[in-house]
Short mmCIF file of N, CA and C in Angstrom, two decimals:
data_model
loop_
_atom_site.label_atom_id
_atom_site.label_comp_id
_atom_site.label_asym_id
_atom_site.label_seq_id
_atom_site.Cartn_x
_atom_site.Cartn_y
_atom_site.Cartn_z
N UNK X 1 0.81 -1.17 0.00
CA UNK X 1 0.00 0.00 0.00
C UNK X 1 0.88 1.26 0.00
N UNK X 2 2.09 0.91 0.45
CA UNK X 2 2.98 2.44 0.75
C UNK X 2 3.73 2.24 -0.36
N UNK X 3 3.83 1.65 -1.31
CA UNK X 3 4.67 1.73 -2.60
C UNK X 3 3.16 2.41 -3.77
N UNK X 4 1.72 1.73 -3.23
CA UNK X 4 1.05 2.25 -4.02
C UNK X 4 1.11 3.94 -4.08
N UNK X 5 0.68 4.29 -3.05
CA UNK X 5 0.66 5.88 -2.22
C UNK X 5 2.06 6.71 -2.92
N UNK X 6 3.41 5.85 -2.63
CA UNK X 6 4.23 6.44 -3.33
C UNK X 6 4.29 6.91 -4.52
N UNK X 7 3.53 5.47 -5.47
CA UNK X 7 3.62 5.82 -7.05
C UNK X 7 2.96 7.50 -7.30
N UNK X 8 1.69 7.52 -6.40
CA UNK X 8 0.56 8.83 -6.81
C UNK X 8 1.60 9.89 -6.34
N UNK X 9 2.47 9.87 -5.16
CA UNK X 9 2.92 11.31 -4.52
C UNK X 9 4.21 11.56 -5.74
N UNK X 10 4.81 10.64 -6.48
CA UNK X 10 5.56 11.17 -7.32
C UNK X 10 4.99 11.45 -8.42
N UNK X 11 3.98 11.22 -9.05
CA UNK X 11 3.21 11.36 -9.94
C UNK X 11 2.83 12.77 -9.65
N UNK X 12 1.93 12.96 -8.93
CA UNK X 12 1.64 14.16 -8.32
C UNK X 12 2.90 15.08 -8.19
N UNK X 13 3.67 14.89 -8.20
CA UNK X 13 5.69 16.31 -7.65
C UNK X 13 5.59 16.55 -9.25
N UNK X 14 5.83 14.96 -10.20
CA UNK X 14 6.05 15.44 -11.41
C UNK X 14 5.29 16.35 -11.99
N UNK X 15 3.79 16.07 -12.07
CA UNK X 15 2.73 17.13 -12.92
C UNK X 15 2.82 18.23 -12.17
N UNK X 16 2.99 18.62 -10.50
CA UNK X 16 3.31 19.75 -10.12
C UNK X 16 4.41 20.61 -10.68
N UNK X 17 5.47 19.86 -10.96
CA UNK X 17 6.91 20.76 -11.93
C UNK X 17 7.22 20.92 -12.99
N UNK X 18 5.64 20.36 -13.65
CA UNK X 18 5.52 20.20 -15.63
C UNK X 18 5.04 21.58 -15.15
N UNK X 19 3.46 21.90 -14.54
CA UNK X 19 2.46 22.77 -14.17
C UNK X 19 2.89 23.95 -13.95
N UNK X 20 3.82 23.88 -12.98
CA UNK X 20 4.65 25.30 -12.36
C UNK X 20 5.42 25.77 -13.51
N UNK X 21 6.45 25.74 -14.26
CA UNK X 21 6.69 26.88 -15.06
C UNK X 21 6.05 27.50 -15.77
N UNK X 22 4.54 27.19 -16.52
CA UNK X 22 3.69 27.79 -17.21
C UNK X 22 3.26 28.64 -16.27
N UNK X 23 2.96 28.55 -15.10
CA UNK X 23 2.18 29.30 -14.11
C UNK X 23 3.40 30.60 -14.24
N UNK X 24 4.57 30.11 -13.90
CA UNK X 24 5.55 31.51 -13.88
C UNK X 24 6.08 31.88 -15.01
N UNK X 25 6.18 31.23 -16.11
CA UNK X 25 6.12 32.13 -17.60
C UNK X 25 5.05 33.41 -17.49
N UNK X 26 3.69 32.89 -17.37
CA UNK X 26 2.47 33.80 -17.74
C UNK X 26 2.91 34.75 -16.62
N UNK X 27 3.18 34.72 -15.34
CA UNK X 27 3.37 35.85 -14.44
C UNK X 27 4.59 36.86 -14.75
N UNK X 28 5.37 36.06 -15.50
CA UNK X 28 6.97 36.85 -15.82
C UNK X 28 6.41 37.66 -16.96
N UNK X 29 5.44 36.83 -17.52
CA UNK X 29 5.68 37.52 -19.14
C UNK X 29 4.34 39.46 -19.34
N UNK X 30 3.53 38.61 -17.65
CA UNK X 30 2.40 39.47 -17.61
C UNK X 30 3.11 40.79 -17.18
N UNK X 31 4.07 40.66 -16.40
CA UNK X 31 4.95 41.40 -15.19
C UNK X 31 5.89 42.66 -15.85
N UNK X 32 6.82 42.00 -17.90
CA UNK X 32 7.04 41.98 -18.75
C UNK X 32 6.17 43.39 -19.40
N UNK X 33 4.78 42.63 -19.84
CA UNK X 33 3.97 43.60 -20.49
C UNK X 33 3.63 44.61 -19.84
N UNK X 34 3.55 44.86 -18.43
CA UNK X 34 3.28 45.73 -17.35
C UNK X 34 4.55 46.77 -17.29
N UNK X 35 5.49 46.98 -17.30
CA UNK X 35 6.94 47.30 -17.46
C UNK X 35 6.53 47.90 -18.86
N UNK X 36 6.49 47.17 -19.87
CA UNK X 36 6.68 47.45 -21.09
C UNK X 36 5.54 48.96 -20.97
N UNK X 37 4.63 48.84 -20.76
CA UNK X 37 3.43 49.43 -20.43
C UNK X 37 4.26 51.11 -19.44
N UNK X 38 5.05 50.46 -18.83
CA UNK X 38 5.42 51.71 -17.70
C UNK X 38 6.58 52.47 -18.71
N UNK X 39 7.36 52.04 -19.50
CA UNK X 39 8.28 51.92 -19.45
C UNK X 39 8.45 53.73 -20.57
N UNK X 40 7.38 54.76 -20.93
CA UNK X 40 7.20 55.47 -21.02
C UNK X 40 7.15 56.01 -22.41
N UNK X 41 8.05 56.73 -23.04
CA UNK X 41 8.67 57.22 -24.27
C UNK X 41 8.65 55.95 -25.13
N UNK X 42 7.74 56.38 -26.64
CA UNK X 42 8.42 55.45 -27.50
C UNK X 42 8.56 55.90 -28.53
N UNK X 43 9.68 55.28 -29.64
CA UNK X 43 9.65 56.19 -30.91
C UNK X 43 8.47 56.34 -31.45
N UNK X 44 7.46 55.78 -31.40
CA UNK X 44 6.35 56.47 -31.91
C UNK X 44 5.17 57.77 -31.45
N UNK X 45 5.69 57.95 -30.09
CA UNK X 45 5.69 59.44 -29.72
C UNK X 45 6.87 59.93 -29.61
N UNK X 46 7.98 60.23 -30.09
CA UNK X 46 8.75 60.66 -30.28
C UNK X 46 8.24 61.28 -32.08
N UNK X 47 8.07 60.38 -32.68
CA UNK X 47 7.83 60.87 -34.07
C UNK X 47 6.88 61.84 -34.11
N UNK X 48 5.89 61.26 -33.26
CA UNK X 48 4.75 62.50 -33.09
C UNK X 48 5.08 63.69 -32.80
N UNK X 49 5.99 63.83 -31.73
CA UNK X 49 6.46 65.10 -30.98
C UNK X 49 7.39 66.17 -31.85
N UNK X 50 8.46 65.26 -32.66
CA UNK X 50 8.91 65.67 -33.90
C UNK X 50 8.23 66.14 -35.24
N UNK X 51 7.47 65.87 -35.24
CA UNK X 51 6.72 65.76 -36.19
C UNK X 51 6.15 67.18 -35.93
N UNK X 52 5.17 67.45 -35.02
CA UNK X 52 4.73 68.59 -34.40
C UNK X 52 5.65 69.68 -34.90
N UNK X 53 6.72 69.81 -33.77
CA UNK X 53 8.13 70.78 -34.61
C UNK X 53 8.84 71.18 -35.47
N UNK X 54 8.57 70.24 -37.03
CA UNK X 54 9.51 70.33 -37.85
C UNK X 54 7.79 70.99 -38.87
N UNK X 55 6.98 70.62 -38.25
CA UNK X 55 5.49 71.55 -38.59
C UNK X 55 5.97 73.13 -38.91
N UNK X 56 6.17 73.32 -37.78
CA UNK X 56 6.30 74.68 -37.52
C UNK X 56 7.55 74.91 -37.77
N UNK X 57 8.28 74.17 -37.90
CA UNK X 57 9.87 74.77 -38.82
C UNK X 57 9.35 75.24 -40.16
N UNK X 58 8.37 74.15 -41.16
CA UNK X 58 8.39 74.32 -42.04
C UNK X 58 7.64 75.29 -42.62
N UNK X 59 6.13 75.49 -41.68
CA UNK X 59 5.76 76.83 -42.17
C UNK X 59 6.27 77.84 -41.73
N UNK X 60 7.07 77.80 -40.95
CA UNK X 60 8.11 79.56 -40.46
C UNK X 60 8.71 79.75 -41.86
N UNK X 61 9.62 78.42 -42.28
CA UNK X 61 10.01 78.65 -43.77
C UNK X 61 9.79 78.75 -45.22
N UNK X 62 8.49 78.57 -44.82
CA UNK X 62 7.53 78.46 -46.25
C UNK X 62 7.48 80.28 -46.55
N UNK X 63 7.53 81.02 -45.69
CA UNK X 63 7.31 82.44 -46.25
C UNK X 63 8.34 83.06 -46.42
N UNK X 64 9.66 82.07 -46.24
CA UNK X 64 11.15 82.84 -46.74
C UNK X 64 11.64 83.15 -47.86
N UNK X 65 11.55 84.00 -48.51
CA UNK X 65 11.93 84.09 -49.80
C UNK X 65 12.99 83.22 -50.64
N UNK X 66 13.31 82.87 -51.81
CA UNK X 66 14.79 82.47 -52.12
C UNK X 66 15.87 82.97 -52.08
N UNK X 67 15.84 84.14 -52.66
CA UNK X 67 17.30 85.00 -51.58
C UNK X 67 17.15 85.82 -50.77
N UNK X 68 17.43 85.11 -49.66
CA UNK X 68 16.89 85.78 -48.69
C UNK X 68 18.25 86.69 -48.49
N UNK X 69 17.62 88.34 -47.22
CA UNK X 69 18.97 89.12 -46.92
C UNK X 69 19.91 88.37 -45.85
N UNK X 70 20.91 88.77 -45.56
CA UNK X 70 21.47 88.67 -44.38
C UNK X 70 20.92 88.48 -42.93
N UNK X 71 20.62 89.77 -43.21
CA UNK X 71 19.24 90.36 -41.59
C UNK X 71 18.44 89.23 -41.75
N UNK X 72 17.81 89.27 -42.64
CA UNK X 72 16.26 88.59 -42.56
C UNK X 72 16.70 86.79 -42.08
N UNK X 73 17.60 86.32 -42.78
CA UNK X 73 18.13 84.84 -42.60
C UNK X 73 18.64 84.91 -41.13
N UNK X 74 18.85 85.81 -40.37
CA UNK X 74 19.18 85.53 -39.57
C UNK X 74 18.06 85.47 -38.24
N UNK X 75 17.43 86.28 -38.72
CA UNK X 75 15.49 86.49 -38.12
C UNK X 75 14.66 85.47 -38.15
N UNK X 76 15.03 84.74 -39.37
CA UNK X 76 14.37 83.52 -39.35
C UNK X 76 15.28 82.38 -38.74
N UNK X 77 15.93 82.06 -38.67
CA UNK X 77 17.04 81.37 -38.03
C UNK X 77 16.68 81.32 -36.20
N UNK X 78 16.91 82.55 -35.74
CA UNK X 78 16.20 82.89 -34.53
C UNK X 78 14.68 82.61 -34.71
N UNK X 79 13.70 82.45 -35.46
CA UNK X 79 12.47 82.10 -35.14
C UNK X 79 12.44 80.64 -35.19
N UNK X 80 13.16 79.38 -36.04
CA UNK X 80 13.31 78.58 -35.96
C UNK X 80 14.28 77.63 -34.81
N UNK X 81 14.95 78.51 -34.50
CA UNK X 81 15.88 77.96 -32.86
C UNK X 81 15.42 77.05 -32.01
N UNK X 82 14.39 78.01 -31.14
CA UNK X 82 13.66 76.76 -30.40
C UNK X 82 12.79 75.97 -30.75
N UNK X 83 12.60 75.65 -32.02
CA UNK X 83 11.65 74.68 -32.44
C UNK X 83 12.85 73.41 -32.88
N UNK X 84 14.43 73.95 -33.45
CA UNK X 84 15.45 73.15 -33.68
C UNK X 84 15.99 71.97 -32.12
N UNK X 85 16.19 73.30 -30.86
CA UNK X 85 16.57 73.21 -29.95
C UNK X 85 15.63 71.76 -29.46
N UNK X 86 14.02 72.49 -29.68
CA UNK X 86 13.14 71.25 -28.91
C UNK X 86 13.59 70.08 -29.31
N UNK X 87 13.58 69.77 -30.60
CA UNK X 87 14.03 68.52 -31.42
C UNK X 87 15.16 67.75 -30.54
N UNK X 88 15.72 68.87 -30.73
CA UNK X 88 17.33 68.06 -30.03
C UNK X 88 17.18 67.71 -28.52
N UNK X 89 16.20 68.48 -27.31
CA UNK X 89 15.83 68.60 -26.49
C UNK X 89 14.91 66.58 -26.43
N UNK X 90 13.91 66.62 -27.07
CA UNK X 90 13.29 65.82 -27.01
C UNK X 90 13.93 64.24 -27.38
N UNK X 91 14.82 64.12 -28.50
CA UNK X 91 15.83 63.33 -28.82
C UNK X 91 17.13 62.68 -27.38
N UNK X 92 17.22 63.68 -27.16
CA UNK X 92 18.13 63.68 -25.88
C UNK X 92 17.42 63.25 -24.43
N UNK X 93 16.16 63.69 -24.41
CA UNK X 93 15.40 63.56 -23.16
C UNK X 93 15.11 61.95 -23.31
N UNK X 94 14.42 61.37 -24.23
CA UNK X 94 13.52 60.35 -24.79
C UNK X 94 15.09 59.27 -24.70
N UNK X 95 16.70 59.31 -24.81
CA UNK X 95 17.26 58.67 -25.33
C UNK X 95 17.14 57.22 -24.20
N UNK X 96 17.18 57.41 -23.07
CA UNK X 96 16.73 56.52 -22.01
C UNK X 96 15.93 55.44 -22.25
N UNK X 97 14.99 55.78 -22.29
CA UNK X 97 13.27 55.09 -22.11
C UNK X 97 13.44 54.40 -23.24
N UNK X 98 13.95 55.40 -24.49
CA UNK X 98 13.73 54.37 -25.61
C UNK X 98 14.02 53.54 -26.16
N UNK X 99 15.49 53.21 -25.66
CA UNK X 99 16.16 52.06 -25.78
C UNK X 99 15.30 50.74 -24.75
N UNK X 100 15.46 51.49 -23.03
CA UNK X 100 15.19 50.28 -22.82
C UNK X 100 13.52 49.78 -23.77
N UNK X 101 12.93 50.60 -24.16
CA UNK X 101 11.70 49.93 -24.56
C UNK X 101 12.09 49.28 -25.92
N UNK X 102 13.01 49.65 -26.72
CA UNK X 102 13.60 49.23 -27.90
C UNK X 102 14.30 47.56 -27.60
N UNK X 103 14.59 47.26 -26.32
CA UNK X 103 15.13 46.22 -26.16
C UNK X 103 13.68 45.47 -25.68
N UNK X 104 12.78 45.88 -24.93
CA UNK X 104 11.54 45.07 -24.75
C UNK X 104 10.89 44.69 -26.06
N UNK X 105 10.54 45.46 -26.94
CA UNK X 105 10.00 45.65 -28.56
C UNK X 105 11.14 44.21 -29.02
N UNK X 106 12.13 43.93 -29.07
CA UNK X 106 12.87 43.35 -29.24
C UNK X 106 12.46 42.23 -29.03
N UNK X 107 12.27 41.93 -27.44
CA UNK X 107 11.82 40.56 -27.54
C UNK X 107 10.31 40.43 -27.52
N UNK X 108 9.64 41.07 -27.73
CA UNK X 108 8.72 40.97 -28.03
C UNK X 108 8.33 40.44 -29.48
N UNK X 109 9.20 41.39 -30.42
CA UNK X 109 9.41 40.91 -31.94
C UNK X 109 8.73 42.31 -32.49
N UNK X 110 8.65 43.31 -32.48
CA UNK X 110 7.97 44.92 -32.70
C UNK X 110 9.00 44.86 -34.02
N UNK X 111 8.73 44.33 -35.06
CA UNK X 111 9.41 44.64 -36.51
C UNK X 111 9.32 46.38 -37.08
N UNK X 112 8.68 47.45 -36.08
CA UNK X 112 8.33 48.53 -36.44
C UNK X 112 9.29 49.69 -35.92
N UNK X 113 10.48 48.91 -35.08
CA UNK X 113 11.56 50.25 -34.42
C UNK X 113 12.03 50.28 -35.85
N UNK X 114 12.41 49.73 -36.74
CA UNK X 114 13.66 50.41 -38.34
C UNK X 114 12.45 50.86 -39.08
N UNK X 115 11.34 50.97 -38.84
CA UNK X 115 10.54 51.66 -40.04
C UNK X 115 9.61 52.72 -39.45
N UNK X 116 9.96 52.64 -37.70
CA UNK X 116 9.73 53.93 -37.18
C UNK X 116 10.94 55.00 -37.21
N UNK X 117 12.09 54.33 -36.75
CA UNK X 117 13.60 55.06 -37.13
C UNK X 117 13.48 55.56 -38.44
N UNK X 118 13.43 55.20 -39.27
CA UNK X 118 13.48 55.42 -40.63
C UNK X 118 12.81 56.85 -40.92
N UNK X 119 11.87 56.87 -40.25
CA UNK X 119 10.37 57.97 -40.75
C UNK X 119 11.24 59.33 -39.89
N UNK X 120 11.68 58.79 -38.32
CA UNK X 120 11.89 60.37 -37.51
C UNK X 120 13.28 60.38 -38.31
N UNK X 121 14.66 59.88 -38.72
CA UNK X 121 15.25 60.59 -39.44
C UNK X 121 14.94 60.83 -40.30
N UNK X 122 14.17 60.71 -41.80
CA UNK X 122 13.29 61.18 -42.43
C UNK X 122 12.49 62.47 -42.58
N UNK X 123 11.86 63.10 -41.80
CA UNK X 123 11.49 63.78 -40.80
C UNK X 123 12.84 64.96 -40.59
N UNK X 124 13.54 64.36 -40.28
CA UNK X 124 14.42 65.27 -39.51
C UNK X 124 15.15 66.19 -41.11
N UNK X 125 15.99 64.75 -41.76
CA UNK X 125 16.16 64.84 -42.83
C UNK X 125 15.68 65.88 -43.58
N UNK X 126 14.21 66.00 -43.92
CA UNK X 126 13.52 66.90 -44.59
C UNK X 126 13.56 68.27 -44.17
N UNK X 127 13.48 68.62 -42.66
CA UNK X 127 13.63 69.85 -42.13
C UNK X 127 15.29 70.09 -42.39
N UNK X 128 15.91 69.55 -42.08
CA UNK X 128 17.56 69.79 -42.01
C UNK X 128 17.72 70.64 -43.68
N UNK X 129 17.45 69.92 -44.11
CA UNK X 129 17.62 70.04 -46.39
C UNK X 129 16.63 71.10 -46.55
N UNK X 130 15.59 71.65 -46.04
CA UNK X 130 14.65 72.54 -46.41
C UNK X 130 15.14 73.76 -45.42
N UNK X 131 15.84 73.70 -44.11
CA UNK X 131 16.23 74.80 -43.91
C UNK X 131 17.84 75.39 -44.35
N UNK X 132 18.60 74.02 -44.80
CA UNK X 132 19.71 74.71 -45.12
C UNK X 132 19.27 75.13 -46.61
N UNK X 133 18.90 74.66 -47.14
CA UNK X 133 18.05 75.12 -48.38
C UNK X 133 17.48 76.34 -48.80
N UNK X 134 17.06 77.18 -47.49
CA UNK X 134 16.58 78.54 -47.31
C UNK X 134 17.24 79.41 -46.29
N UNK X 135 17.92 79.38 -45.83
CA UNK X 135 18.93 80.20 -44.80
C UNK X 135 20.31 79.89 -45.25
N UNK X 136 20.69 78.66 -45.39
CA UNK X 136 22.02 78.33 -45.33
C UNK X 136 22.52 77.71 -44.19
N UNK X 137 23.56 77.46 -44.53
CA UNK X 137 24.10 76.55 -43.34
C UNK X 137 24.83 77.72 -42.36
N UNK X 138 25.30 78.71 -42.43
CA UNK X 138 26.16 79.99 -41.38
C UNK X 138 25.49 80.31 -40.90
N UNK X 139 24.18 80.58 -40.66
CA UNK X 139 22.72 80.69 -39.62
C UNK X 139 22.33 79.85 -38.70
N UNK X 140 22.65 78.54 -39.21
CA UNK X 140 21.55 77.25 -38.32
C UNK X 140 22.99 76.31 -38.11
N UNK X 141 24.08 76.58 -38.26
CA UNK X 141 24.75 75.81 -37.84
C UNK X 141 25.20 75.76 -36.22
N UNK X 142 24.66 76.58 -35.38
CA UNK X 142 24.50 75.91 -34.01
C UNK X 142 23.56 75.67 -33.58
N UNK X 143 22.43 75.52 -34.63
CA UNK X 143 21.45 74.71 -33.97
C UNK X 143 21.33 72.88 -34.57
N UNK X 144 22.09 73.13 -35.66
CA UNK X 144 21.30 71.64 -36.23
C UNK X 144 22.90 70.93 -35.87
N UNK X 145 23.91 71.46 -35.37
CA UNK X 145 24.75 70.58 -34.64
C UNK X 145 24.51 69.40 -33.46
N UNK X 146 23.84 70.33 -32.71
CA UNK X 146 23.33 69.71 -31.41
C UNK X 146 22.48 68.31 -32.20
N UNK X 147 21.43 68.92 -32.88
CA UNK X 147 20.46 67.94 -33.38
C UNK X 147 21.20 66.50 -33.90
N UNK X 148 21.93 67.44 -34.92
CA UNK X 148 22.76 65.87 -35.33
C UNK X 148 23.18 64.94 -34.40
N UNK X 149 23.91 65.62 -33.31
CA UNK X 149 24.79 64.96 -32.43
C UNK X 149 23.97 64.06 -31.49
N UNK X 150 22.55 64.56 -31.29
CA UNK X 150 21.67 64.04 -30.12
C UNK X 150 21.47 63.12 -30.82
N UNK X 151 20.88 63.08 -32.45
CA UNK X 151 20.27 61.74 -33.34
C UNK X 151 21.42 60.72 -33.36
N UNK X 152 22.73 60.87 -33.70
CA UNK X 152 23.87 60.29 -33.34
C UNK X 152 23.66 59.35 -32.17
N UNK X 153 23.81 59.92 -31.18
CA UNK X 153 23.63 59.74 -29.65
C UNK X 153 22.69 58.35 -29.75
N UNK X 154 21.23 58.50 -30.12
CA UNK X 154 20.43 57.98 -30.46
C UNK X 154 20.53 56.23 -31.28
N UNK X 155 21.24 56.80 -32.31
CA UNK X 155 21.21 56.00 -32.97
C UNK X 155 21.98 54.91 -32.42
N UNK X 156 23.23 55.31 -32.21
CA UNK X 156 24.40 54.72 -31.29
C UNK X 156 23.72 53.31 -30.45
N UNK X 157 23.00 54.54 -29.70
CA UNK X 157 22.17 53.34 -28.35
C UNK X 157 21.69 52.35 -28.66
N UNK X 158 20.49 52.56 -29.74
CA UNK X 158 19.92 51.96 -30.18
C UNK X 158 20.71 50.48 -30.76
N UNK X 159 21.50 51.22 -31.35
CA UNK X 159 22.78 50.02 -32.36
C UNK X 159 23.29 49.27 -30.74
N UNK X 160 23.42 49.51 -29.89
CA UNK X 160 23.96 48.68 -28.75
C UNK X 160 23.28 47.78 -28.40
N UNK X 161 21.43 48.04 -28.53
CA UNK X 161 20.40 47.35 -28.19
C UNK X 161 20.25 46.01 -29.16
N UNK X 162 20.01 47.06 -30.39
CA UNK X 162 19.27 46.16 -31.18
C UNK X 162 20.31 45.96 -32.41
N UNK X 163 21.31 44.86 -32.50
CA UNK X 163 22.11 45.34 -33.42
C UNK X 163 21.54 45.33 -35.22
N UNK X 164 21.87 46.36 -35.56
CA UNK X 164 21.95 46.14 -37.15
C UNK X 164 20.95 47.47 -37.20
N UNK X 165 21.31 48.24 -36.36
CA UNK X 165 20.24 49.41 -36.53
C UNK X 165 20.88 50.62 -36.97
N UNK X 166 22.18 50.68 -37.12
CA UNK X 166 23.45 51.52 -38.05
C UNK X 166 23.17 51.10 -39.74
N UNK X 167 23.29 49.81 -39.60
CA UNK X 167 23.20 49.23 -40.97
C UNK X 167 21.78 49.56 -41.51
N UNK X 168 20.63 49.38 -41.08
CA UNK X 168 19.23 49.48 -41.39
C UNK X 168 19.15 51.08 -41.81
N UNK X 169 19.64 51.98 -41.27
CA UNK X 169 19.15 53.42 -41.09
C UNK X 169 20.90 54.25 -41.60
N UNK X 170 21.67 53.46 -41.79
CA UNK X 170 23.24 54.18 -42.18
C UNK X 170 22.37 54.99 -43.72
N UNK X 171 22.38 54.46 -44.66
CA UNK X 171 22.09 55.31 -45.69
C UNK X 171 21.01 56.46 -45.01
N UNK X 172 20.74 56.67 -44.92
CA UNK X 172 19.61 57.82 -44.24
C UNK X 172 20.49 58.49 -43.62
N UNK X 173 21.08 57.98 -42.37
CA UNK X 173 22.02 59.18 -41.47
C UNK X 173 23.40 59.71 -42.77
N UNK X 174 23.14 58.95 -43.50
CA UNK X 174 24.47 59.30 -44.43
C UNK X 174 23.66 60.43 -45.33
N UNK X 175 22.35 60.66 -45.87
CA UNK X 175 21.85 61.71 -46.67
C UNK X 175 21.77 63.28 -45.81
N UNK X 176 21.76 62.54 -44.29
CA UNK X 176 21.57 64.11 -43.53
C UNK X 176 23.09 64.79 -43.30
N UNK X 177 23.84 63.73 -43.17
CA UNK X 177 25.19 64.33 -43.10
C UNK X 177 25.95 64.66 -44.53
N UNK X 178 25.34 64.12 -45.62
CA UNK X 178 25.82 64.64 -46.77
C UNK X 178 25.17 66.03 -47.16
N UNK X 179 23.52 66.73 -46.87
CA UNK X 179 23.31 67.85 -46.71
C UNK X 179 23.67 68.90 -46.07
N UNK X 180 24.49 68.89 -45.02
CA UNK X 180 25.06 69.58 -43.84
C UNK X 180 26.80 69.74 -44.64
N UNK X 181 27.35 68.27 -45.14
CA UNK X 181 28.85 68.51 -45.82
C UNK X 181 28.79 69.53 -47.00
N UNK X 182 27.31 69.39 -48.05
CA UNK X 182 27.11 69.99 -49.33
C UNK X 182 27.02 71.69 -48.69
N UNK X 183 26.57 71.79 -47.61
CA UNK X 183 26.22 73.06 -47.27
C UNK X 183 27.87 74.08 -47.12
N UNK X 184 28.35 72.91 -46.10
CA UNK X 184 29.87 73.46 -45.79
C UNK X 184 30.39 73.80 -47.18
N UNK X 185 30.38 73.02 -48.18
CA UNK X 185 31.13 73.52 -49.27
C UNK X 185 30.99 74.65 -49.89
N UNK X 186 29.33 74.72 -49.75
CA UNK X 186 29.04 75.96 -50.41
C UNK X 186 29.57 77.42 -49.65
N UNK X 187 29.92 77.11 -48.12
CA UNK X 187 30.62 78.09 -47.42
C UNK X 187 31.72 78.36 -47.85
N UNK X 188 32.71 77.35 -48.39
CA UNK X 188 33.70 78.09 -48.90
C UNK X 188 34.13 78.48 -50.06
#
C-alpha cells in the first residue's frame, strides 16, 4: 500500500513541476507587459512630438523668400531655434526610455523600431535640407549641430540594443550628413 501511495505522490511532484513553469512564464511575461506598459517614451511618440516641430519649422520657412537678406536669414534662423533646440531637447530627453523599450519591442518581436527610425530621421532629414536650403548653413549651424549629435547619440544606443540598426538606417544618417557637408562647401 505504501509503494502504491508512493507511485501517486511522485506522480503528483512530477505534474506539479511540468504545471509550475507555465504558471511563472504567464506571471513573468504578464509582469514583462506591465513594465513594457510603464516603461514610457516610445519612438512612436517621439515621431509624433517631432513631427509637431519640424510643422512649424516648415511653415516659419515656407514664407522665406529664395534669396533671402542677411538680416532677414538671420530672423528667421532665430524664429526657428527653439523649435530646432526642442528637437534636439526631445531626442536627448527620450534617449533613455527608448532604448530600454527598444530592447523590450525586441523581444517581443515589434518589426516597427527600423521603419519607425526610418520615418523620424526622415522627418528630420527633410527639415535639415529645407532649412539649409533657405537660410544656409552659417545661420543654423549651431542649432542643427546639437540635433545631429543628439540623433547620433540615439542611434548609437539603439545600435547597442538592437544590433543592425546603423546598418538598417546608415544610408539615411548618411543623406543628412551629406546635406550639412554639401552646405559646408558651399561656405567656402
Amino acid at each position: 500500500m505504501k509503494a502504491f501511495l508512493t507511485f501517486f505522490a511522485i506522480g503528483g511532484f512530477i505534474a506539479g513541476s511540468i504545471a509550475n513553469p507555465i504558471a511563472i512564464s504567464n506571471s513573468v511575461e504578464k509582469r514583462q507587459e506591465d513594465d513594457y506598459a510603464a516603461l514610457g517614451a516610445t519612438l512612436t511618440t517621439l515621431l509624433a512630438d517631432i513631427q509637431k516641430q519640424t510643422a512649424i519649422i516648415n511653415s516659419t520657412l515656407e514664407t522665406v523668400p529664395e534669396n533671402v537678406s542677411e538680416d532677414q536669414a538671420t530672423t528667421d534662423a532665430a524664429q526657428i531655434a527653439p523649435q530646432l533646440q526642442a528637437i534636439t531637447d526631445l531626442i536627448t530627453a527620450v534617449n533613455g526610455t527608448v532604448v530600454k523599450r527598444a530592447l523590450v519591442e525586441a523581444r517581443f518581436g515589434k518589426p516597427d523600431l527600423f521603419k519607425t527610425l526610418s520615418i523620424i530621421i526622415y522627418e528630420i532629414l527633410g527639415t535639415v535640407k529645407f532649412t539649409l536650403f533657405k537660410l544656409g548653413l552659417g545661420k543654423v549651424v549651431i542649432y542643427v549641430t546639437p540635433l545631429v549629435l543628439s540623433l547620433k547619440s540615439l542611434l548609437f544606443s539603439l545600435d547597442l540594443v538592437v544590433g543592425g540598426v546603423l546598418l538598417a538606417v546608415g544610408p539615411l544618417v548618411n543623406e543628412v550628413l551629406k546635406a550639412v557637408g554639401l552646405a559646408l562647401i558651399g561656405l567656402v
